[in-house]
Amino acid sequence: MYRPIRTALAVTAAVIAAAPMMARQDAALKDLIPKGMVIGVAINQRQSDGVDAAAVDIITKQFNQITPENLLKFQPVHPAADRYTFDAQDRFVQFGVDRKMQVVGHTLVWHNQTGPWVFQGTEGKPADRETLLARMRDHIHTVVGRYKGKIHGWDVVNEAIDEDGSLRKTPWRDGIGDDYIAKAFEFARQADPNAELYYNDYNLEKPQKRAGVIELVKSLKARGLRIDGIGNQAHWRLETPTIDEMDQALVDLHTTGLKVMYTELDINLLPPAGRGADPAVANPYANGLSDEKQQQLAKRYADIFGLIVKHRDRVSRVTFWGLSDADSWLNRGRMNYPLLWDRQRQPKPAFHGIVDVLNRAR
Ligand code: XIL
């Protein structure tokens, strides 16, 4: 077939121009992350059930670790004293096993997403220590035991430290006493001696809170309990914390000798807003994100991954709290843009920014 030479050249030129773009689209975070580190994402049930096929493709290609966004929290998996629900949970675990991903369990003991029945005793009184310990033991042995050999590590206790570094007041602590955390780690160890066990919390860039967490994990180690890592949730914003504060926190947490991981990374672009706030102020990107903000977000993620590669020996895992902006818990009725894929499941400049940083570090 006759094809004018000009058109052929134009086609070739277009292919060449598109090549770097394709290469970038083809890049997979799991292939670029420093050796010894895993990179993952929290997935929701539509994803682990395979309903959201577009998301499943991206997750499969990009990540080698998954965390369940909600399925393995106390309430979803153990809604009543004599009832566990494992159908969707089993599918979640199998999703990871099928893809040879590291599967993390989140979370065994927390004050949120735990049914009120757990803390209720008889005659309208709160449950006593023995009752609560028996419930905690049964829960941990049943759930951790079921996924023995399949779940790599567990967030055993979540968010137990207050902003001032003291133990947070929770129904678990009220009922059992301060050793409820130690007990949770003891039960988890019994249920799966080979699973890694983590303590997970947020705002660890705040020195007082961090000091409380470090003291807690040291006391667990001093009791001879197994604890393998500290999860830093990394729910961050555009301006705070600073990279220097993150750096300081990482170095500090690592002095415990434990693995340090970023377990719930996202960047909240919206201002804190109470009810009744002016929508123009509370929801400034309702009609889309400006290029300027988009670039700021890309720069922020690039800086964070710059820190991560700088401290590659101190960070064992990075997990994003959701795949695309549409999936994020940070929307809550507003339009937020905290993640690497947009609502059409296209990679954002933040994704390419991270790819560039990881490529340069190789
Ligand atoms: C969030 C989920 O993303 C939401 O879907 C759910 O409604 C509430 O919990 N810290 C944690 C996570 O450890 O479990 C939370 O996940 C976000 C804050």
mmCIF file of C-alpha atoms and ligand atoms in Angstrom:
data_model
loop_
_atom_site.group_PDB
_atom_site.id
_atom_site.type_symbol
_atom_site.label_atom_id
_atom_site.label_comp_id
_atom_site.label_asym_id
_atom_site.label_seq_id
_atom_site.Cartn_x
_atom_site.Cartn_y
_atom_site.Cartn_z
ATOM 1 C CA MET A 1 0.000 0.000 0.000
ATOM 2 C CA TYR A 2 1.237 3.449 -0.908
ATOM 3 C CA ARG A 3 1.747 5.709 2.025
ATOM 4 C CA PRO A 4 3.155 9.219 1.483
ATOM 5 C CA ILE A 5 6.520 9.473 3.166
ATOM 6 C CA ARG A 6 5.456 12.498 5.203
ATOM 7 C CA THR A 7 2.649 10.639 6.904
ATOM 8 C CA ALA A 8 4.939 7.745 7.713
ATOM 9 C CA LEU A 9 7.397 10.145 9.305
ATOM 10 C CA ALA A 10 4.667 11.874 11.210
ATOM 11 C CA VAL A 11 3.445 8.570 12.546
ATOM 12 C CA THR A 12 6.965 7.584 13.586
ATOM 13 C CA ALA A 13 7.469 10.934 15.288
ATOM 14 C CA ALA A 14 4.219 10.559 17.171
ATOM 15 C CA VAL A 15 5.224 7.099 18.359
ATOM 16 C CA ILE A 16 8.591 8.359 19.546
ATOM 17 C CA ALA A 17 7.011 11.322 21.320
ATOM 18 C CA ALA A 18 4.572 9.024 23.073
ATOM 19 C CA ALA A 19 7.253 6.556 24.150
ATOM 20 C CA PRO A 20 8.442 8.249 27.339
ATOM 21 C CA MET A 21 4.831 8.864 28.331
ATOM 22 C CA MET A 22 3.983 5.190 27.840
ATOM 23 C CA ALA A 23 7.056 4.136 29.728
ATOM 24 C CA ARG A 24 5.920 6.302 32.620
ATOM 25 C CA GLN A 25 2.406 4.901 32.505
ATOM 26 C CA ASP A 26 3.881 1.433 32.429
ATOM 27 C CA ALA A 27 6.046 2.040 35.449
ATOM 28 C CA ALA A 28 5.107 -0.057 38.455
ATOM 29 C CA LEU A 29 5.846 1.211 41.925
ATOM 30 C CA LYS A 30 6.591 -2.300 43.168
ATOM 31 C CA ASP A 31 9.412 -2.633 40.620
ATOM 32 C CA LEU A 32 10.942 0.706 41.511
ATOM 33 C CA ILE A 33 10.814 0.692 45.297
ATOM 34 C CA PRO A 34 14.192 0.090 47.005
ATOM 35 C CA LYS A 35 15.080 -3.551 47.678
ATOM 36 C CA GLY A 36 13.824 -4.904 50.961
ATOM 37 C CA MET A 37 10.898 -2.489 51.064
ATOM 38 C CA VAL A 38 7.337 -3.358 50.104
ATOM 39 C CA ILE A 39 4.741 -0.936 48.757
ATOM 40 C CA GLY A 40 1.050 -1.408 49.238
ATOM 41 C CA VAL A 41 -2.421 -0.035 49.391
ATOM 42 C CA ALA A 42 -5.462 -0.352 51.624
ATOM 43 C CA ILE A 43 -8.230 -1.946 49.594
ATOM 44 C CA ASN A 44 -11.978 -1.875 50.059
ATOM 45 C CA GLN A 45 -14.454 -4.712 49.632
ATOM 46 C CA ARG A 46 -15.446 -3.794 46.063
ATOM 47 C CA GLN A 47 -11.801 -4.233 45.198
ATOM 48 C CA SER A 48 -11.110 -7.463 47.110
ATOM 49 C CA ASP A 49 -14.368 -8.889 45.714
ATOM 50 C CA GLY A 50 -13.257 -8.036 42.175
ATOM 51 C CA VAL A 51 -16.322 -5.837 41.513
ATOM 52 C CA ASP A 52 -14.156 -2.789 40.810
ATOM 53 C CA ALA A 53 -12.194 -4.410 37.983
ATOM 54 C CA ALA A 54 -10.381 -1.243 36.870
ATOM 55 C CA ALA A 55 -9.028 -0.809 40.385
ATOM 56 C CA VAL A 56 -8.044 -4.467 40.640
ATOM 57 C CA ASP A 57 -5.893 -4.129 37.504
ATOM 58 C CA ILE A 58 -3.989 -1.186 38.931
ATOM 59 C CA ILE A 59 -3.574 -2.781 42.356
ATOM 60 C CA THR A 60 -2.277 -5.994 40.787
ATOM 61 C CA LYS A 61 0.200 -4.188 38.621
ATOM 62 C CA GLN A 62 1.465 -1.574 41.050
ATOM 63 C CA PHE A 63 1.612 -3.062 44.527
ATOM 64 C CA ASN A 64 3.059 -6.036 46.386
ATOM 65 C CA GLN A 65 1.259 -5.524 49.682
ATOM 66 C CA ILE A 66 -2.364 -5.011 50.748
ATOM 67 C CA THR A 67 -4.159 -3.976 53.930
ATOM 68 C CA PRO A 68 -7.941 -4.295 54.358
ATOM 69 C CA GLU A 69 -9.418 -0.810 54.740
ATOM 70 C CA ASN A 70 -12.204 -2.087 57.013
ATOM 71 C CA LEU A 71 -12.896 -5.820 56.727
ATOM 72 C CA LEU A 72 -10.669 -7.050 59.542
ATOM 73 C CA LYS A 73 -11.619 -4.453 62.107
ATOM 74 C CA PHE A 74 -13.417 -5.894 65.130
ATOM 75 C CA GLN A 75 -16.990 -4.950 64.209
ATOM 76 C CA PRO A 76 -17.019 -6.211 60.607
ATOM 77 C CA VAL A 77 -15.381 -9.533 61.442
ATOM 78 C CA HIS A 78 -16.956 -10.159 64.847
ATOM 79 C CA PRO A 79 -20.321 -8.375 64.959
ATOM 80 C CA ALA A 80 -21.757 -10.339 67.896
ATOM 81 C CA ALA A 81 -20.331 -12.404 70.737
ATOM 82 C CA ASP A 82 -21.166 -15.718 69.109
ATOM 83 C CA ARG A 83 -20.822 -14.654 65.475
ATOM 84 C CA TYR A 84 -17.860 -14.140 63.178
ATOM 85 C CA THR A 85 -18.221 -13.160 59.504
ATOM 86 C CA PHE A 86 -15.430 -14.458 57.335
ATOM 87 C CA ASP A 87 -16.745 -14.594 53.764
ATOM 88 C CA ALA A 88 -15.500 -11.272 52.442
ATOM 89 C CA GLN A 89 -12.497 -11.462 54.770
ATOM 90 C CA ASP A 90 -11.419 -14.790 53.285
ATOM 91 C CA ARG A 91 -11.755 -13.319 49.792
ATOM 92 C CA PHE A 92 -9.582 -10.370 50.825
ATOM 93 C CA VAL A 93 -6.820 -12.643 52.113
ATOM 94 C CA GLN A 94 -7.063 -14.857 49.039
ATOM 95 C CA PHE A 95 -6.796 -11.773 46.796
ATOM 96 C CA GLY A 96 -3.354 -11.161 48.247
ATOM 97 C CA VAL A 97 -2.277 -14.799 48.358
ATOM 98 C CA ASP A 98 -3.243 -15.287 44.684
ATOM 99 C CA ARG A 99 -1.057 -12.368 43.704
ATOM 100 C CA LYS A 100 1.823 -13.277 46.046
ATOM 101 C CA MET A 101 1.360 -10.011 47.896
ATOM 102 C CA GLN A 102 2.278 -9.397 51.505
ATOM 103 C CA VAL A 103 -1.045 -9.361 53.381
ATOM 104 C CA VAL A 104 -1.290 -7.198 56.494
ATOM 105 C CA GLY A 105 -4.080 -7.500 59.077
ATOM 106 C CA HIS A 106 -5.671 -4.326 60.406
ATOM 107 C CA THR A 107 -6.541 -4.183 63.316
ATOM 108 C CA LEU A 108 -7.205 -6.280 66.426
ATOM 109 C CA VAL A 109 -7.626 -3.883 69.329
ATOM 110 C CA TRP A 110 -8.886 -0.350 68.759
ATOM 111 C CA HIS A 111 -11.491 1.915 70.357
ATOM 112 C CA ASN A 112 -13.261 2.501 67.009
ATOM 113 C CA GLN A 113 -15.304 0.154 64.821
ATOM 114 C CA THR A 114 -15.792 -2.210 67.747
ATOM 115 C CA GLY A 115 -19.383 -3.163 68.604
ATOM 116 C CA PRO A 116 -20.821 -1.889 71.885
ATOM 117 C CA TRP A 117 -21.567 -5.490 72.942
ATOM 118 C CA VAL A 118 -17.845 -6.040 73.464
ATOM 119 C CA PHE A 119 -17.745 -3.680 76.421
ATOM 120 C CA GLN A 120 -21.110 -4.537 77.974
ATOM 121 C CA GLY A 121 -21.403 -6.616 81.138
ATOM 122 C CA THR A 122 -24.484 -7.815 82.951
ATOM 123 C CA GLU A 123 -27.256 -5.659 84.413
ATOM 124 C CA GLY A 124 -26.256 -2.649 82.352
ATOM 125 C CA LYS A 125 -22.799 -2.526 83.888
ATOM 126 C CA PRO A 126 -19.593 -2.377 81.871
ATOM 127 C CA ALA A 127 -17.870 -5.714 81.318
ATOM 128 C CA ASP A 128 -15.288 -6.574 83.990
ATOM 129 C CA ARG A 129 -11.613 -7.343 83.393
ATOM 130 C CA GLU A 130 -12.002 -11.108 83.128
ATOM 131 C CA THR A 131 -14.893 -10.871 80.672
ATOM 132 C CA LEU A 132 -13.079 -8.376 78.474
ATOM 133 C CA LEU A 133 -9.860 -10.390 78.507
ATOM 134 C CA ALA A 134 -11.797 -13.511 77.539
ATOM 135 C CA ARG A 135 -13.459 -11.648 74.650
ATOM 136 C CA MET A 136 -10.175 -10.176 73.495
ATOM 137 C CA ARG A 137 -8.477 -13.567 73.675
ATOM 138 C CA ASP A 138 -11.267 -15.302 71.769
ATOM 139 C CA HIS A 139 -11.280 -12.599 69.089
ATOM 140 C CA ILE A 140 -7.533 -12.596 68.560
ATOM 141 C CA HIS A 141 -7.159 -16.375 68.643
ATOM 142 C CA THR A 142 -10.032 -16.863 66.204
ATOM 143 C CA VAL A 143 -9.131 -14.176 63.681
ATOM 144 C CA VAL A 144 -5.332 -14.408 63.775
ATOM 145 C CA GLY A 145 -5.511 -18.209 64.009
ATOM 146 C CA ARG A 146 -7.695 -18.441 60.908
ATOM 147 C CA TYR A 147 -5.156 -16.649 58.727
ATOM 148 C CA LYS A 148 -2.052 -18.207 60.223
ATOM 149 C CA GLY A 149 0.613 -18.491 57.557
ATOM 150 C CA LYS A 150 -1.319 -16.192 55.210
ATOM 151 C CA ILE A 151 -1.281 -12.860 57.013
ATOM 152 C CA HIS A 152 2.287 -11.624 57.264
ATOM 153 C CA GLY A 153 1.802 -9.120 60.075
ATOM 154 C CA TRP A 154 -0.896 -7.604 62.276
ATOM 155 C CA ASP A 155 -1.621 -4.136 63.601
ATOM 156 C CA VAL A 156 -2.252 -5.591 67.041
ATOM 157 C CA VAL A 157 -3.147 -2.354 68.782
ATOM 158 C CA ASN A 158 -4.191 0.845 67.033
ATOM 159 C CA GLU A 159 -4.077 4.433 68.374
ATOM 160 C CA ALA A 160 -3.569 3.739 72.086
ATOM 161 C CA ILE A 161 -1.525 6.853 72.852
ATOM 162 C CA ASP A 162 -2.944 10.331 73.433
ATOM 163 C CA GLU A 163 -1.540 13.570 72.038
ATOM 164 C CA ASP A 164 0.338 14.244 75.307
ATOM 165 C CA GLY A 165 2.037 10.857 75.220
ATOM 166 C CA SER A 166 -0.066 9.243 77.933
ATOM 167 C CA LEU A 167 -2.219 6.147 77.458
ATOM 168 C CA ARG A 168 -5.464 7.040 75.743
ATOM 169 C CA LYS A 169 -8.629 6.499 77.745
ATOM 170 C CA THR A 170 -10.562 3.773 75.918
ATOM 171 C CA PRO A 171 -13.184 1.193 76.910
ATOM 172 C CA TRP A 172 -10.511 -1.521 76.582
ATOM 173 C CA ARG A 173 -8.277 0.260 79.076
ATOM 174 C CA ASP A 174 -11.155 1.191 81.365
ATOM 175 C CA GLY A 175 -12.231 -2.429 81.579
ATOM 176 C CA ILE A 176 -8.931 -4.290 81.635
ATOM 177 C CA GLY A 177 -6.386 -1.805 82.932
ATOM 178 C CA ASP A 178 -3.146 -0.485 81.475
ATOM 179 C CA ASP A 179 -1.873 -3.942 80.615
ATOM 180 C CA TYR A 180 -4.564 -4.415 77.953
ATOM 181 C CA ILE A 181 -1.984 -3.606 75.275
ATOM 182 C CA ALA A 182 0.488 -6.189 76.582
ATOM 183 C CA LYS A 183 -2.317 -8.750 76.712
ATOM 184 C CA ALA A 184 -3.242 -8.113 73.098
ATOM 185 C CA PHE A 185 0.347 -8.717 71.999
ATOM 186 C CA GLU A 186 0.528 -11.845 74.157
ATOM 187 C CA PHE A 187 -2.642 -13.317 72.600
ATOM 188 C CA ALA A 188 -1.511 -12.440 69.066
ATOM 189 C CA ARG A 189 1.819 -14.172 69.609
ATOM 190 C CA GLN A 190 0.051 -17.284 70.862
ATOM 191 C CA ALA A 191 -2.364 -17.299 67.933
ATOM 192 C CA ASP A 192 0.362 -17.106 65.266
ATOM 193 C CA PRO A 193 3.936 -17.287 66.538
ATOM 194 C CA ASN A 194 5.266 -16.528 63.052
ATOM 195 C CA ALA A 195 3.253 -13.391 62.288
ATOM 196 C CA GLU A 196 4.888 -10.004 62.693
ATOM 197 C CA LEU A 197 3.186 -7.827 65.294
ATOM 198 C CA TYR A 198 2.908 -4.059 65.074
ATOM 199 C CA TYR A 199 1.823 -1.051 67.076
ATOM 200 C CA ASN A 200 0.127 1.551 64.815
ATOM 201 C CA ASP A 201 -0.619 5.248 65.452
ATOM 202 C CA TYR A 202 -0.787 8.755 63.925
ATOM 203 C CA ASN A 203 0.718 12.191 64.649
ATOM 204 C CA LEU A 204 4.068 10.605 65.408
ATOM 205 C CA GLU A 205 5.807 13.727 64.130
ATOM 206 C CA LYS A 206 4.605 15.406 67.330
ATOM 207 C CA PRO A 207 7.426 14.881 69.848
ATOM 208 C CA GLN A 208 5.239 14.305 72.917
ATOM 209 C CA LYS A 209 3.080 11.710 71.267
ATOM 210 C CA ARG A 210 6.081 10.009 69.699
ATOM 211 C CA ALA A 211 7.799 9.829 73.096
ATOM 212 C CA GLY A 212 4.735 8.076 74.485
ATOM 213 C CA VAL A 213 4.774 5.545 71.657
ATOM 214 C CA ILE A 214 8.491 4.874 72.078
ATOM 215 C CA GLU A 215 8.013 4.374 75.802
ATOM 216 C CA LEU A 216 5.132 1.985 75.148
ATOM 217 C CA VAL A 217 6.983 -0.216 72.662
ATOM 218 C CA LYS A 218 10.040 -0.299 74.925
ATOM 219 C CA SER A 219 7.886 -1.451 77.826
ATOM 220 C CA LEU A 220 6.409 -4.214 75.664
ATOM 221 C CA LYS A 221 9.888 -5.361 74.686
ATOM 222 C CA ALA A 222 11.008 -5.187 78.315
ATOM 223 C CA ARG A 223 8.191 -7.576 79.218
ATOM 224 C CA GLY A 224 9.609 -10.034 76.722
ATOM 225 C CA LEU A 225 6.668 -9.672 74.335
ATOM 226 C CA ARG A 226 7.032 -9.996 70.598
ATOM 227 C CA ILE A 227 6.745 -6.709 68.737
ATOM 228 C CA ASP A 228 8.252 -6.276 65.296
ATOM 229 C CA GLY A 229 7.333 -2.857 64.095
ATOM 230 C CA ILE A 230 5.868 0.581 64.575
ATOM 231 C CA GLY A 231 3.300 1.726 62.054
ATOM 232 C CA ASN A 232 3.283 5.450 61.405
ATOM 233 C CA GLN A 233 -0.120 6.086 59.802
ATOM 234 C CA ALA A 234 1.153 9.096 57.842
ATOM 235 C CA HIS A 235 -2.180 10.855 57.422
ATOM 236 C CA TRP A 236 -0.495 14.081 56.441
ATOM 237 C CA ARG A 237 -1.367 17.431 54.883
ATOM 238 C CA LEU A 238 0.247 19.605 52.222
ATOM 239 C CA GLU A 239 2.180 21.789 54.641
ATOM 240 C CA THR A 240 2.330 19.734 57.806
ATOM 241 C CA PRO A 241 4.274 17.978 59.119
ATOM 242 C CA THR A 242 7.475 19.315 57.534
ATOM 243 C CA ILE A 243 9.909 16.920 55.871
ATOM 244 C CA ASP A 244 12.372 17.695 58.676
ATOM 245 C CA GLU A 245 9.797 16.662 61.265
ATOM 246 C CA MET A 246 9.143 13.438 59.368
ATOM 247 C CA ASP A 247 12.876 12.818 59.170
ATOM 248 C CA GLN A 248 13.326 13.370 62.895
ATOM 249 C CA ALA A 249 10.370 11.118 63.726
ATOM 250 C CA LEU A 250 11.643 8.321 61.510
ATOM 251 C CA VAL A 251 15.160 8.400 62.945
ATOM 252 C CA ASP A 252 13.759 8.508 66.488
ATOM 253 C CA LEU A 253 11.288 5.661 66.027
ATOM 254 C CA HIS A 254 13.993 3.568 64.429
ATOM 255 C CA THR A 255 16.202 3.823 67.517
ATOM 256 C CA THR A 256 13.843 1.330 69.172
ATOM 257 C CA GLY A 257 15.346 -1.328 66.910
ATOM 258 C CA LEU A 258 11.898 -2.061 65.447
ATOM 259 C CA LYS A 259 10.861 -1.912 61.819
ATOM 260 C CA VAL A 260 9.260 1.398 60.921
ATOM 261 C CA MET A 261 6.543 1.558 58.290
ATOM 262 C CA TYR A 262 4.237 4.177 56.794
ATOM 263 C CA THR A 263 0.938 2.343 57.012
ATOM 264 C CA GLU A 264 -1.857 4.704 55.906
ATOM 265 C CA LEU A 265 -0.261 7.355 53.723
ATOM 266 C CA ASP A 266 -2.453 10.077 52.211
ATOM 267 C CA ILE A 267 -2.297 13.859 51.841
ATOM 268 C CA ASN A 268 -5.398 15.746 52.890
ATOM 269 C CA LEU A 269 -5.858 18.850 50.743
ATOM 270 C CA LEU A 270 -8.970 20.166 52.481
ATOM 271 C CA PRO A 271 -9.085 22.607 55.377
ATOM 272 C CA PRO A 272 -10.374 21.302 58.693
ATOM 273 C CA ALA A 273 -14.031 22.340 58.689
ATOM 274 C CA GLY A 274 -16.745 21.983 61.257
ATOM 275 C CA ARG A 275 -20.421 21.543 60.464
ATOM 276 C CA GLY A 276 -22.108 24.680 59.214
ATOM 277 C CA ALA A 277 -18.859 25.892 57.620
ATOM 278 C CA ASP A 278 -19.211 28.003 54.455
ATOM 279 C CA PRO A 279 -19.098 25.439 51.587
ATOM 280 C CA ALA A 280 -16.842 27.660 49.488
ATOM 281 C CA VAL A 281 -14.285 27.490 52.271
ATOM 282 C CA ALA A 282 -14.885 23.912 53.380
ATOM 283 C CA ASN A 283 -15.052 22.405 49.890
ATOM 284 C CA PRO A 284 -12.809 24.605 47.721
ATOM 285 C CA TYR A 285 -12.126 22.005 44.979
ATOM 286 C CA ALA A 286 -15.683 20.870 44.428
ATOM 287 C CA ASN A 287 -15.259 21.468 40.670
ATOM 288 C CA GLY A 288 -11.746 20.144 40.316
ATOM 289 C CA LEU A 289 -8.219 20.740 41.474
ATOM 290 C CA SER A 290 -6.212 23.636 40.054
ATOM 291 C CA ASP A 291 -2.972 22.815 38.234
ATOM 292 C CA GLU A 292 -1.131 24.674 40.913
ATOM 293 C CA LYS A 293 -2.493 22.465 43.699
ATOM 294 C CA GLN A 294 -1.944 19.391 41.577
ATOM 295 C CA GLN A 295 1.722 20.306 41.228
ATOM 296 C CA GLN A 296 2.014 21.066 44.936
ATOM 297 C CA LEU A 297 0.659 17.627 45.712
ATOM 298 C CA ALA A 298 3.133 16.035 43.267
ATOM 299 C CA LYS A 299 5.981 17.935 44.892
ATOM 300 C CA ARG A 300 4.819 16.884 48.344
ATOM 301 C CA TYR A 301 4.765 13.206 47.408
ATOM 302 C CA ALA A 302 8.127 13.525 45.655
ATOM 303 C CA ASP A 303 9.610 15.063 48.810
ATOM 304 C CA ILE A 304 8.146 12.274 50.956
ATOM 305 C CA PHE A 305 9.588 9.598 48.704
ATOM 306 C CA GLY A 306 12.880 11.487 48.682
ATOM 307 C CA LEU A 307 12.897 11.045 52.454
ATOM 308 C CA ILE A 308 11.950 7.390 52.137
ATOM 309 C CA VAL A 309 14.769 6.560 49.724
ATOM 310 C CA LYS A 310 17.211 8.539 51.825
ATOM 311 C CA HIS A 311 16.247 6.349 54.786
ATOM 312 C CA ARG A 312 15.711 3.162 52.805
ATOM 313 C CA ASP A 313 17.355 1.127 55.567
ATOM 314 C CA ARG A 314 14.930 2.448 58.138
ATOM 315 C CA VAL A 315 11.648 1.972 56.284
ATOM 316 C CA SER A 316 10.305 -1.514 55.667
ATOM 317 C CA ARG A 317 6.955 -0.678 54.048
ATOM 318 C CA VAL A 318 4.862 2.135 52.592
ATOM 319 C CA THR A 319 1.087 1.661 52.304
ATOM 320 C CA PHE A 320 -1.313 4.195 50.751
ATOM 321 C CA TRP A 321 -4.695 4.533 52.432
ATOM 322 C CA GLY A 322 -6.739 3.891 49.325
ATOM 323 C CA LEU A 323 -6.106 3.608 45.596
ATOM 324 C CA SER A 324 -7.882 6.504 43.879
ATOM 325 C CA ASP A 325 -9.314 9.801 45.054
ATOM 326 C CA ALA A 326 -12.782 8.326 44.615
ATOM 327 C CA ASP A 327 -11.978 5.648 47.192
ATOM 328 C CA SER A 328 -10.555 7.875 49.908
ATOM 329 C CA TRP A 329 -12.048 8.104 53.387
ATOM 330 C CA LEU A 330 -11.041 11.804 53.343
ATOM 331 C CA ASN A 331 -13.882 12.882 51.038
ATOM 332 C CA ARG A 332 -16.672 12.581 53.617
ATOM 333 C CA GLY A 333 -19.141 14.594 51.555
ATOM 334 C CA ARG A 334 -16.473 16.908 50.139
ATOM 335 C CA MET A 335 -14.125 16.559 47.156
ATOM 336 C CA ASN A 336 -10.637 15.583 48.245
ATOM 337 C CA TYR A 337 -7.604 14.577 46.170
ATOM 338 C CA PRO A 338 -5.262 12.774 48.552
ATOM 339 C CA LEU A 339 -4.022 9.809 46.477
ATOM 340 C CA LEU A 340 -2.096 8.894 43.309
ATOM 341 C CA TRP A 341 -4.958 8.003 40.953
ATOM 342 C CA ASP A 342 -7.794 10.354 40.059
ATOM 343 C CA ARG A 343 -11.509 9.613 39.935
ATOM 344 C CA GLN A 344 -11.186 8.297 36.383
ATOM 345 C CA ARG A 345 -8.474 5.925 37.618
ATOM 346 C CA GLN A 346 -5.782 7.833 35.773
ATOM 347 C CA PRO A 347 -2.372 8.298 37.404
ATOM 348 C CA LYS A 348 -1.909 11.852 38.672
ATOM 349 C CA PRO A 349 1.224 14.015 38.485
ATOM 350 C CA ALA A 350 1.898 12.797 42.048
ATOM 351 C CA PHE A 351 2.273 9.252 40.707
ATOM 352 C CA HIS A 352 4.748 10.373 38.046
ATOM 353 C CA GLY A 353 6.591 12.461 40.625
ATOM 354 C CA ILE A 354 7.116 9.405 42.799
ATOM 355 C CA VAL A 355 8.160 7.293 39.804
ATOM 356 C CA ASP A 356 10.788 9.910 38.911
ATOM 357 C CA VAL A 357 12.180 9.968 42.453
ATOM 358 C CA LEU A 358 12.340 6.168 42.608
ATOM 359 C CA ASN A 359 13.963 5.956 39.181
ATOM 360 C CA ARG A 360 16.605 8.466 40.134
ATOM 361 C CA ALA A 361 17.375 6.556 43.337
ATOM 362 C CA ARG A 362 18.073 3.294 41.498
HETATM 363 C C1 XIL B 1 -10.997 4.465 58.158
HETATM 364 C C2 XIL B 1 -11.575 3.905 56.858
HETATM 365 O O1 XIL B 1 -10.782 4.362 55.791
HETATM 366 C C3 XIL B 1 -13.011 4.338 56.682
HETATM 367 O O2 XIL B 1 -13.582 3.688 55.554
HETATM 368 C C4 XIL B 1 -13.820 4.009 57.920
HETATM 369 O O3 XIL B 1 -15.126 4.524 57.794
HETATM 370 C C5 XIL B 1 -13.162 4.586 59.162
HETATM 371 O O4 XIL B 1 -11.825 4.131 59.249
HETATM 372 N N1 XIL B 1 -6.903 5.322 61.114
HETATM 373 C C6 XIL B 1 -7.010 3.952 60.924
HETATM 374 C C7 XIL B 1 -7.902 3.437 59.840
HETATM 375 O O5 XIL B 1 -6.262 3.177 61.550
HETATM 376 O O6 XIL B 1 -8.472 2.203 60.184
HETATM 377 C C8 XIL B 1 -8.991 4.424 59.492
HETATM 378 O O7 XIL B 1 -9.721 3.917 58.373
HETATM 379 C C9 XIL B 1 -8.401 5.787 59.227
HETATM 380 C C10 XIL B 1 -7.686 6.305 60.446
#
